[in-house]
Short mmCIF file of C-alpha atoms in Angstrom, two decimals:
data_model
loop_
_atom_site.label_atom_id
_atom_site.label_comp_id
_atom_site.label_asym_id
_atom_site.label_seq_id
_atom_site.Cartn_x
_atom_site.Cartn_y
_atom_site.Cartn_z
CA MET S 1 54.94 -58.76 10.84
CA PRO S 2 56.71 -55.51 11.82
CA GLU S 3 59.56 -55.60 14.31
CA PRO S 4 58.90 -54.71 17.92
CA ALA S 5 59.43 -51.08 18.63
CA ASP S 6 62.09 -51.79 21.35
CA GLN S 7 64.29 -53.66 18.89
CA ASN S 8 64.17 -50.92 16.23
CA ALA S 9 66.88 -48.33 16.64
CA GLY S 10 65.16 -45.89 14.28
CA ALA S 11 61.95 -46.07 16.31
CA GLN S 12 63.92 -45.31 19.46
CA ALA S 13 65.26 -42.18 17.85
CA GLU S 14 61.80 -41.07 16.86
CA ASP S 15 60.45 -41.81 20.34
CA ALA S 16 62.74 -39.18 21.76
CA GLY S 17 60.64 -36.39 20.14
CA GLN S 18 57.25 -38.01 20.71
CA PRO S 19 56.67 -38.55 24.45
CA GLN S 20 52.88 -38.89 23.98
CA LEU S 21 53.19 -41.86 21.69
CA ARG S 22 55.86 -43.39 23.87
CA ARG S 23 53.64 -43.20 26.93
CA ARG S 24 50.76 -44.93 25.15
CA ARG S 25 53.11 -47.63 24.02
CA ASP S 26 54.34 -48.17 27.56
CA LEU S 27 50.80 -48.51 28.80
CA ARG S 28 49.98 -51.14 26.26
CA ARG S 29 53.10 -53.07 27.22
CA ALA S 30 52.09 -52.93 30.84
CA GLU S 31 48.84 -54.67 30.00
CA GLY S 32 50.68 -57.60 28.51
CA SER S 33 50.96 -56.74 24.86
CA ALA S 34 54.23 -58.24 23.68
CA GLN S 35 54.35 -56.43 20.44
CA ASP S 36 53.32 -52.92 19.43
CA ALA S 37 51.85 -53.42 16.00
CA TRP S 38 50.86 -50.24 14.06
CA THR S 39 47.65 -51.09 12.27
CA GLY S 40 46.75 -47.65 10.83
CA THR S 41 43.40 -47.52 12.67
CA MET S 42 42.36 -45.73 15.84
CA PRO S 43 40.21 -47.26 18.57
CA THR S 44 37.08 -45.38 19.56
CA VAL S 45 37.61 -43.23 22.65
CA THR S 46 34.53 -41.97 24.46
CA PRO S 47 34.13 -39.83 27.56
CA GLU S 48 32.24 -42.68 29.31
CA MET S 49 35.15 -45.11 28.94
CA SER S 50 37.36 -45.64 31.97
CA SER S 51 40.23 -47.89 32.85
CA THR S 52 38.17 -49.78 35.43
CA SER S 53 34.99 -51.10 33.88
CA GLU S 54 32.53 -53.08 35.85
CA PRO S 55 32.62 -56.68 34.84
CA GLY S 56 29.63 -57.94 32.96
CA LYS S 57 28.44 -54.41 32.04
CA PRO S 58 28.62 -53.44 28.37
CA VAL S 59 30.70 -50.42 27.58
CA THR S 60 28.83 -47.56 25.78
CA ARG S 61 30.71 -46.29 22.77
CA ARG S 62 30.03 -43.53 20.28
CA SER S 63 29.78 -44.37 16.65
CA SER S 64 31.12 -41.09 15.21
CA TRP S 65 33.27 -38.09 15.95
CA ALA S 66 30.18 -35.82 16.01
CA GLU S 67 28.61 -37.69 18.90
CA ALA S 68 31.86 -37.66 20.82
CA ALA S 69 32.23 -33.90 20.25
CA ALA S 70 28.61 -33.24 21.29
CA ALA S 71 29.10 -35.22 24.48
CA ALA S 72 32.28 -33.29 25.23
CA ASP S 73 30.51 -29.95 24.70
CA ALA S 74 27.72 -31.00 27.05
CA ASN S 75 30.27 -31.57 29.84
CA LYS S 76 31.94 -28.17 29.38
CA PRO S 77 31.33 -25.54 32.07
CA SER S 78 28.81 -22.89 30.98
CA ARG S 79 29.82 -19.25 30.53
CA ALA S 80 28.39 -16.39 32.48
CA PRO S 81 25.20 -15.00 30.93
CA ALA S 82 25.81 -12.01 28.69
CA SER S 83 22.84 -10.18 30.11
CA ALA S 84 24.44 -9.66 33.52
CA ALA S 85 23.98 -6.20 34.89
CA PRO S 86 26.94 -3.86 34.53
CA GLY S 87 29.09 -3.71 37.60
CA ALA S 88 27.82 -6.99 39.05
CA PRO S 89 30.52 -9.50 40.08
CA ALA S 90 31.18 -12.06 37.46
CA ALA S 91 30.17 -15.63 38.21
CA PRO S 92 33.09 -17.88 38.96
CA VAL S 93 34.13 -20.02 36.09
CA PRO S 94 35.14 -23.52 37.10
CA ALA S 95 38.69 -24.40 36.28
CA PRO S 96 39.25 -27.06 33.69
CA PRO S 97 39.91 -30.52 35.09
CA ALA S 98 43.48 -31.41 35.62
CA PRO S 99 44.89 -33.76 33.07
CA GLY S 100 44.81 -37.32 34.33
CA PRO S 101 45.95 -40.60 33.00
CA ILE S 102 44.46 -41.55 29.73
CA ALA S 103 42.13 -44.49 29.96
CA SER S 104 43.48 -47.58 28.47
CA VAL S 105 41.80 -49.10 25.51
CA PRO S 106 41.83 -52.82 24.98
CA ALA S 107 43.56 -53.98 21.88
CA SER S 108 40.41 -55.75 20.84
CA ALA S 109 38.39 -52.46 20.75
CA PRO S 110 36.47 -52.14 17.54
CA GLU S 111 37.91 -49.81 14.98
CA MET S 112 35.99 -46.57 14.31
CA SER S 113 35.16 -45.75 10.73
CA PHE S 114 35.21 -42.10 9.55
CA SER S 115 31.65 -41.24 8.47
CA THR S 116 30.68 -38.44 6.09
CA HIS S 117 27.53 -37.66 8.08
CA SER S 118 26.90 -37.16 11.78
CA GLU S 119 23.99 -37.51 14.15
CA VAL S 120 23.87 -35.20 17.13
CA ALA S 121 22.86 -36.80 20.36
CA PRO S 122 19.49 -35.65 21.73
CA GLU S 123 21.03 -34.55 25.01
CA ALA S 124 23.59 -32.44 23.11
CA ALA S 125 20.96 -30.63 20.98
CA GLU S 126 19.45 -28.95 24.03
CA LEU S 127 21.09 -25.68 25.03
CA PRO S 128 21.88 -25.00 28.69
CA SER S 129 19.26 -23.00 30.55
CA ASN S 130 21.66 -20.20 31.44
CA VAL S 131 22.46 -19.34 27.78
CA PRO S 132 20.24 -16.47 26.47
CA ALA S 133 18.08 -17.29 23.43
CA GLU S 134 19.14 -14.14 21.61
CA ALA S 135 22.23 -12.03 22.06
CA PRO S 136 21.60 -8.36 22.84
CA ALA S 137 21.93 -5.96 19.91
CA PHE S 138 25.19 -4.10 19.63
CA ARG S 139 24.78 -0.32 19.93
CA ARG S 140 27.20 2.32 18.75
CA GLY S 141 28.19 4.99 21.15
CA ARG S 142 28.16 7.71 18.47
CA PRO S 143 25.62 8.28 15.64
CA THR S 144 26.64 6.92 12.28
CA VAL S 145 26.42 8.67 8.90
CA ALA S 146 23.28 6.67 8.09
CA ASP S 147 21.65 7.91 11.32
CA ALA S 148 22.55 11.52 10.50
CA ILE S 149 21.05 11.22 6.99
CA ALA S 150 17.87 9.62 8.34
CA ASP S 151 17.40 12.36 10.97
CA SER S 152 18.12 15.27 8.60
CA PRO S 153 15.10 16.81 6.77
CA MET S 154 14.64 15.78 3.15
CA PRO S 155 15.24 18.76 0.81
CA ASP S 156 12.52 19.64 -1.70
CA PHE S 157 14.15 19.16 -5.10
CA ILE S 158 11.09 20.57 -6.94
CA SER S 159 10.17 23.75 -5.09
CA SER S 160 13.74 24.60 -4.03
CA PRO S 161 16.02 23.93 -6.99
CA GLY S 162 18.22 26.83 -5.93
CA LEU S 163 19.61 24.74 -3.11
CA PHE S 164 21.57 22.65 -5.60
CA VAL S 165 21.96 24.82 -8.72
CA LYS S 166 23.26 28.37 -8.76
CA GLU S 167 20.82 30.84 -10.23
CA GLN S 168 21.91 32.11 -13.62
CA LYS S 169 21.27 35.68 -14.68
CA PRO S 170 19.04 36.12 -17.72
CA ARG S 171 20.86 37.01 -20.89
CA PRO S 172 20.65 40.69 -21.90
CA LYS S 173 19.18 41.10 -25.37
CA GLY S 174 20.03 44.66 -26.33
CA GLY S 175 21.71 47.90 -25.39
CA ILE S 176 25.13 48.21 -23.79
CA ARG S 177 24.53 45.15 -21.63
CA GLY S 178 23.77 42.98 -24.64
CA ALA S 179 26.79 44.30 -26.57
CA LEU S 180 29.12 43.65 -23.64
CA TYR S 181 27.73 40.14 -23.26
CA LYS S 182 28.46 39.38 -26.94
CA LEU S 183 31.95 40.92 -26.93
CA THR S 184 33.06 38.90 -23.90
CA GLY S 185 31.42 35.68 -25.04
CA GLY S 186 29.12 35.66 -22.03
CA ALA S 187 31.93 36.13 -19.48
CA TRP S 188 30.48 39.50 -18.39
CA ASN S 189 26.76 39.17 -17.81
CA LEU S 190 25.28 42.25 -16.19
CA GLY S 191 21.77 40.88 -16.58
CA PRO S 192 18.87 42.54 -18.39
CA GLY S 193 18.24 46.24 -18.03
CA PRO S 194 15.05 47.82 -16.66
CA LYS S 195 13.33 47.90 -20.05
CA GLN S 196 13.99 44.24 -20.73
CA ARG S 197 12.81 43.30 -17.25
CA GLN S 198 9.54 45.09 -17.93
CA GLU S 199 9.15 43.21 -21.20
CA ASP S 200 9.80 39.91 -19.46
CA GLU S 201 7.23 40.75 -16.81
CA LEU S 202 4.64 41.46 -19.52
CA GLY S 203 5.40 38.09 -21.09
CA ARG S 204 4.87 36.31 -17.76
CA ARG S 205 1.54 38.04 -17.26
CA ILE S 206 0.35 37.11 -20.76
CA SER S 207 1.42 33.47 -20.49
CA ARG S 208 -0.23 32.89 -17.10
CA GLN S 209 -1.92 29.50 -16.95
CA LEU S 210 -5.70 29.69 -16.83
CA GLN S 211 -8.25 27.33 -15.32
CA GLY S 212 -11.25 27.39 -17.64
CA SER S 213 -12.27 29.34 -20.73
CA TYR S 214 -12.59 33.16 -20.89
CA ASN S 215 -14.00 35.62 -23.39
CA THR S 216 -13.14 39.26 -24.06
CA ALA S 217 -15.40 41.47 -26.15
CA ILE S 218 -13.92 44.37 -28.16
CA LEU S 219 -16.53 46.98 -28.99
CA SER S 220 -17.04 50.66 -29.82
CA LEU S 221 -19.80 53.06 -30.76
CA LYS S 222 -17.94 54.49 -33.72
CA GLY S 223 -16.32 52.66 -36.61
CA GLY S 224 -12.88 53.22 -38.04
CA ILE S 225 -11.07 53.91 -34.74
CA GLY S 226 -8.96 50.74 -34.46
CA LYS S 227 -11.37 48.14 -33.06
CA THR S 228 -10.59 45.33 -35.56
CA SER S 229 -6.87 46.13 -35.75
CA THR S 230 -6.73 45.94 -31.94
CA THR S 231 -8.44 42.54 -32.05
CA VAL S 232 -5.90 41.19 -34.55
CA GLY S 233 -2.83 42.74 -32.87
CA VAL S 234 -3.81 41.52 -29.41
CA GLY S 235 -4.79 38.08 -30.77
CA LEU S 236 -1.42 37.64 -32.48
CA THR S 237 0.35 38.74 -29.27
CA LEU S 238 -1.58 36.21 -27.20
CA ALA S 239 -0.69 33.51 -29.73
CA GLU S 240 2.99 34.47 -29.50
CA TYR S 241 3.29 34.24 -25.72
CA ARG S 242 0.69 31.76 -24.61
CA GLY S 243 1.14 28.01 -24.71
CA ASP S 244 -2.45 27.46 -25.86
CA ALA S 245 -3.75 28.98 -29.08
CA PRO S 246 -6.36 31.76 -28.75
CA CYS S 247 -9.49 32.11 -30.84
CA ALA S 248 -10.98 35.28 -32.39
CA ILE S 249 -14.65 35.42 -33.45
CA ASP S 250 -15.98 37.96 -35.95
CA ALA S 251 -19.45 38.84 -34.69
CA ASN S 252 -19.62 42.12 -36.60
CA PRO S 253 -23.07 42.39 -38.20
CA ASP S 254 -21.78 44.82 -40.82
CA SER S 255 -19.69 42.42 -42.96
CA GLY S 256 -16.70 42.37 -40.65
CA ASP S 257 -13.19 42.04 -42.06
CA LEU S 258 -11.42 40.39 -39.12
CA VAL S 259 -10.03 37.47 -41.14
CA GLU S 260 -8.94 39.74 -44.00
CA ARG S 261 -6.95 41.90 -41.57
CA ALA S 262 -5.26 38.83 -40.09
CA LEU S 263 -4.58 36.84 -43.31
CA GLY S 264 -4.70 39.42 -46.07
CA GLU S 265 -7.44 39.86 -48.66
CA GLY S 266 -5.80 37.65 -51.29
CA ILE S 267 -5.14 34.66 -49.03
CA TYR S 268 -8.66 34.77 -47.59
CA GLN S 269 -10.26 34.70 -51.04
CA GLN S 270 -8.09 31.76 -52.11
CA SER S 271 -8.99 29.73 -49.03
CA SER S 272 -12.31 28.08 -48.34
CA PRO S 273 -14.50 31.01 -47.21
CA ARG S 274 -16.19 29.23 -44.32
CA THR S 275 -18.09 31.70 -42.14
CA ILE S 276 -19.91 31.79 -38.82
CA THR S 277 -23.12 30.94 -40.67
CA ASP S 278 -21.64 27.67 -41.97
CA LEU S 279 -20.52 26.84 -38.45
CA LEU S 280 -24.02 27.33 -37.07
CA GLU S 281 -25.56 25.09 -39.73
CA ASN S 282 -23.31 22.14 -38.76
CA ILE S 283 -22.71 22.84 -35.09
CA GLU S 284 -24.50 19.69 -33.95
CA SER S 285 -22.05 17.44 -35.84
CA ILE S 286 -18.90 19.05 -34.38
CA ASP S 287 -17.57 16.91 -31.56
CA SER S 288 -13.80 17.49 -31.77
CA LEU S 289 -11.22 20.18 -32.45
CA THR S 290 -10.45 18.51 -35.77
CA ALA S 291 -14.05 18.88 -36.86
CA LEU S 292 -14.12 22.49 -35.64
CA ALA S 293 -10.94 23.34 -37.57
CA ARG S 294 -12.80 22.87 -40.86
CA TYR S 295 -14.73 26.09 -40.15
CA MET S 296 -11.79 28.13 -38.91
CA HIS S 297 -8.92 30.10 -40.44
CA HIS S 298 -5.38 30.24 -39.06
CA ALA S 299 -3.03 33.22 -38.88
CA GLY S 300 -0.09 31.45 -37.34
CA ARG S 301 -1.30 30.18 -33.95
CA LEU S 302 -4.28 32.56 -33.94
CA HIS S 303 -7.48 30.71 -34.91
CA LEU S 304 -10.28 32.78 -36.42
CA ILE S 305 -13.97 32.39 -37.24
CA ALA S 306 -14.93 34.61 -40.16
CA GLY S 307 -18.01 36.82 -40.09
CA GLU S 308 -20.79 36.63 -42.62
CA GLN S 309 -20.10 38.72 -45.73
CA ASP S 310 -23.56 38.55 -47.27
CA PRO S 311 -25.45 41.73 -46.25
CA GLU S 312 -28.79 39.89 -46.35
CA VAL S 313 -27.81 37.46 -43.56
CA SER S 314 -24.96 39.29 -41.80
CA ASP S 315 -27.32 40.92 -39.29
CA SER S 316 -29.20 37.70 -38.55
CA LEU S 317 -26.89 36.40 -35.78
CA THR S 318 -28.95 36.23 -32.60
CA ALA S 319 -27.91 36.13 -28.96
CA GLU S 320 -28.90 32.45 -28.67
CA GLU S 321 -26.83 31.51 -31.72
CA TYR S 322 -23.80 33.35 -30.39
CA LEU S 323 -24.15 31.59 -27.02
CA ARG S 324 -24.16 28.22 -28.82
CA ILE S 325 -20.92 29.16 -30.60
CA ARG S 326 -19.40 30.43 -27.37
CA LYS S 327 -20.26 27.17 -25.61
CA LEU S 328 -18.61 25.19 -28.40
CA ILE S 329 -15.48 27.35 -28.35
CA SER S 330 -15.14 27.14 -24.58
CA GLY S 331 -14.53 23.40 -24.81
CA TYR S 332 -11.33 23.84 -26.86
CA TYR S 333 -9.91 27.34 -26.18
CA SER S 334 -9.02 29.03 -22.91
CA VAL S 335 -8.96 32.55 -24.40
CA ALA S 336 -11.44 33.92 -26.95
CA LEU S 337 -11.70 37.43 -28.41
CA THR S 338 -14.98 38.64 -29.95
CA ASP S 339 -15.01 41.51 -32.44
CA CYS S 340 -18.44 42.96 -31.74
CA GLY S 341 -18.65 45.56 -34.42
CA THR S 342 -20.10 49.02 -34.02
CA GLY S 343 -22.81 49.67 -31.46
CA VAL S 344 -24.17 47.82 -28.47
CA THR S 345 -27.78 47.27 -29.51
CA HIS S 346 -27.64 44.73 -32.37
CA ASN S 347 -29.17 41.27 -32.00
CA ALA S 348 -26.15 39.29 -30.77
CA MET S 349 -24.92 41.95 -28.35
CA SER S 350 -26.89 40.75 -25.35
CA GLY S 351 -25.44 37.25 -25.72
CA ILE S 352 -21.93 38.66 -26.13
CA LEU S 353 -22.14 40.82 -23.00
CA GLN S 354 -23.74 37.98 -21.06
CA SER S 355 -20.78 35.64 -21.76
CA ALA S 356 -17.99 38.26 -21.61
CA ASP S 357 -15.47 38.20 -18.76
CA ASN S 358 -14.07 41.65 -19.55
CA LEU S 359 -14.31 44.35 -22.22
CA VAL S 360 -11.99 46.40 -24.40
CA ILE S 361 -13.47 49.74 -25.43
CA ALA S 362 -11.88 51.13 -28.60
CA ALA S 363 -11.53 54.90 -28.80
CA GLY S 364 -9.55 57.57 -30.65
CA TYR S 365 -7.92 60.87 -29.88
CA ALA S 366 -10.57 62.79 -31.74
CA VAL S 367 -13.00 64.61 -29.51
CA SER S 368 -15.92 62.63 -30.91
CA GLY S 369 -14.12 59.32 -30.30
CA ALA S 370 -13.43 60.11 -26.66
CA LYS S 371 -17.06 61.14 -26.08
CA ARG S 372 -18.36 57.90 -27.61
CA ALA S 373 -16.08 55.80 -25.44
CA ARG S 374 -17.40 57.56 -22.35
CA SER S 375 -20.98 57.10 -23.55
CA THR S 376 -20.38 53.37 -24.04
CA LEU S 377 -19.18 52.95 -20.44
CA HIS S 378 -22.20 54.90 -19.13
CA TRP S 379 -24.60 52.77 -21.19
CA LEU S 380 -23.06 49.55 -19.81
CA ALA S 381 -23.27 50.77 -16.22
CA SER S 382 -26.91 51.75 -16.61
CA HIS S 383 -28.01 48.46 -18.26
CA GLY S 384 -26.83 45.94 -15.68
CA TYR S 385 -23.16 45.59 -16.68
CA GLU S 386 -21.55 47.65 -13.93
CA ASP S 387 -18.75 45.12 -13.34
CA LEU S 388 -17.86 45.03 -17.02
CA ALA S 389 -17.77 48.84 -17.18
CA ARG S 390 -15.70 49.14 -14.01
CA ASN S 391 -13.14 46.55 -15.18
CA ALA S 392 -13.08 47.67 -18.81
CA ILE S 393 -9.84 48.44 -20.66
CA VAL S 394 -9.97 51.57 -22.81
CA VAL S 395 -7.61 51.49 -25.82
CA ILE S 396 -6.96 54.81 -27.56
CA THR S 397 -5.42 54.32 -31.01
CA ASP S 398 -3.77 57.27 -32.74
CA LYS S 399 -4.90 56.03 -36.10
CA ASP S 400 -5.25 59.28 -38.03
CA GLU S 401 -2.35 61.12 -36.36
CA VAL S 402 -4.39 64.02 -35.06
CA SER S 403 -3.01 67.51 -35.11
CA SER S 404 -1.11 69.09 -32.29
CA ARG S 405 -4.18 71.15 -31.36
CA VAL S 406 -5.74 68.06 -29.74
CA ASP S 407 -4.75 67.73 -26.09
CA LYS S 408 -4.05 63.99 -25.83
CA ASP S 409 -3.23 64.15 -22.15
CA ALA S 410 -6.58 65.75 -21.37
CA ILE S 411 -8.47 63.04 -23.27
CA GLU S 412 -6.54 60.28 -21.49
CA GLU S 413 -7.21 61.87 -18.12
CA HIS S 414 -10.89 62.20 -19.01
CA LEU S 415 -11.24 58.47 -19.72
CA ALA S 416 -8.81 57.02 -17.19
CA GLY S 417 -11.04 57.70 -14.20
CA ILE S 418 -13.97 55.60 -15.44
CA CYS S 419 -12.17 52.33 -16.37
CA ARG S 420 -9.72 49.86 -14.90
CA GLU S 421 -6.86 50.68 -17.27
CA LEU S 422 -6.19 52.98 -20.21
CA ILE S 423 -3.59 52.09 -22.85
CA ALA S 424 -2.56 54.23 -25.80
CA VAL S 425 -1.47 52.76 -29.16
CA PRO S 426 0.81 55.13 -31.09
CA HIS S 427 0.33 56.00 -34.74
CA ASP S 428 1.65 53.21 -36.96
CA ARG S 429 1.28 52.81 -40.72
CA GLY S 430 1.01 49.06 -40.23
CA VAL S 431 -2.28 49.68 -38.43
CA ALA S 432 -3.56 52.83 -40.17
CA ASP S 433 -3.57 51.40 -43.70
CA GLY S 434 -6.55 49.18 -42.97
CA ASP S 435 -4.87 46.15 -44.57
CA LEU S 436 -2.94 43.17 -43.25
CA VAL S 437 -1.77 43.47 -39.63
CA THR S 438 1.42 41.58 -38.78
CA LEU S 439 3.62 42.01 -35.74
CA ASP S 440 6.84 41.97 -37.76
CA VAL S 441 6.11 45.28 -39.49
CA LEU S 442 4.85 47.14 -36.44
CA LYS S 443 6.90 49.63 -34.48
CA PRO S 444 8.37 48.50 -31.16
CA GLU S 445 6.13 50.99 -29.36
CA THR S 446 3.03 49.55 -31.05
CA ARG S 447 4.02 45.98 -30.23
CA ARG S 448 4.61 46.96 -26.61
CA ALA S 449 1.17 48.59 -26.46
CA TYR S 450 -0.43 45.35 -27.70
CA LYS S 451 1.54 43.43 -25.04
CA GLU S 452 0.19 45.73 -22.35
CA ILE S 453 -3.37 45.21 -23.63
CA ALA S 454 -2.93 41.42 -23.72
CA ALA S 455 -1.45 41.39 -20.20
CA ALA S 456 -4.32 43.56 -18.89
CA ILE S 457 -6.85 41.20 -20.49
CA VAL S 458 -5.34 38.08 -18.89
CA ASP S 459 -5.07 39.92 -15.55
CA GLY S 460 -8.84 40.39 -15.66
CA TYR S 461 -9.46 36.62 -15.88
CA ARG S 462 -10.16 35.64 -12.26
#
């Protein structure tokens, strides 16, 4: 048994700094406890317990700390509601009860065990009626960065890329501007000159995206004035600038040489000489571009259909047969060129003019060539093709390098008033020889003329 606390000098020293414990000890002594034994346990103290209990009435005790805490919270004074109007006088808050004497606990009170779980009393689970169910949302006095971003319009990153990336000048390709750009390593970029800007504009016109398939017929009333060479030169130019490959059809009834001028005589003879007649014989079995490619020839990205070389069957192409070929081609090519040959009265010509979207009339600087070009336009206008005649492109090729006695300006002025556009192709040995036509060997002026023709053709596709 431990010694009584009043006989222990060490306990008296400790009591000096612990008045709370000393007061509880004195209370127990007053109730008749002779000794103050320290058992290491704590009697259960509840708010309902008092020092004066009615005799014969059982004392209600809590079985855990959680119940005692819930009961204590239920007896606390409620706070003023947060939803009070601004400026209204605050509700008085009751002062906390003054500390009174601590109720005595009999020594025989049962010891309370510390439990790992708690049960909340039903009366403590209910919230007071004056407490709002949900606290009001907190609002900022000033807009935040997130609010500013949400209210600002969303920039269009696709149609307005210049808002985020500085526009870069195109690189000059020649002349003094190009030389200065190379010498300074790109530090001095004066941009392209007027000539280069014109070339770039021609390229944009040629490469314009098309919705559907279009056909241009190249014809003349006189042979040997640059009709086939114009078809090849313009076809190669379209293939160079356009994203989709163009197609050229040789519908010349007089053993046309379109493929020979595009590939060269030797290469054409070595290849499989499939012609437009072979295509017509098997047209029902062609259901893909791969199947169609077996009957075509390729000069780079320019795809060609060769004309019939046999004189006995070369003039047998009818308008209905040409329309069947045109319908097949329209499913795979957006641009088609048709070399019509000489004249406008052969069998296939009605089908060609019926399916043509615009025309190129080949002419020369000779007096006879200019007259035939004018006669062709008059014939078209008088036979139901007024729109084709009005929107026609007249191409004058200086193939034979006429003498200085011929007034070229007068011929151009004579033809310019009866067509949509007139373009002159200068004399070039790469065209005049009647052999292979390639863009690499042509003069810059000739290549530019073919660009202007190609751009005018695509402009006419509406």
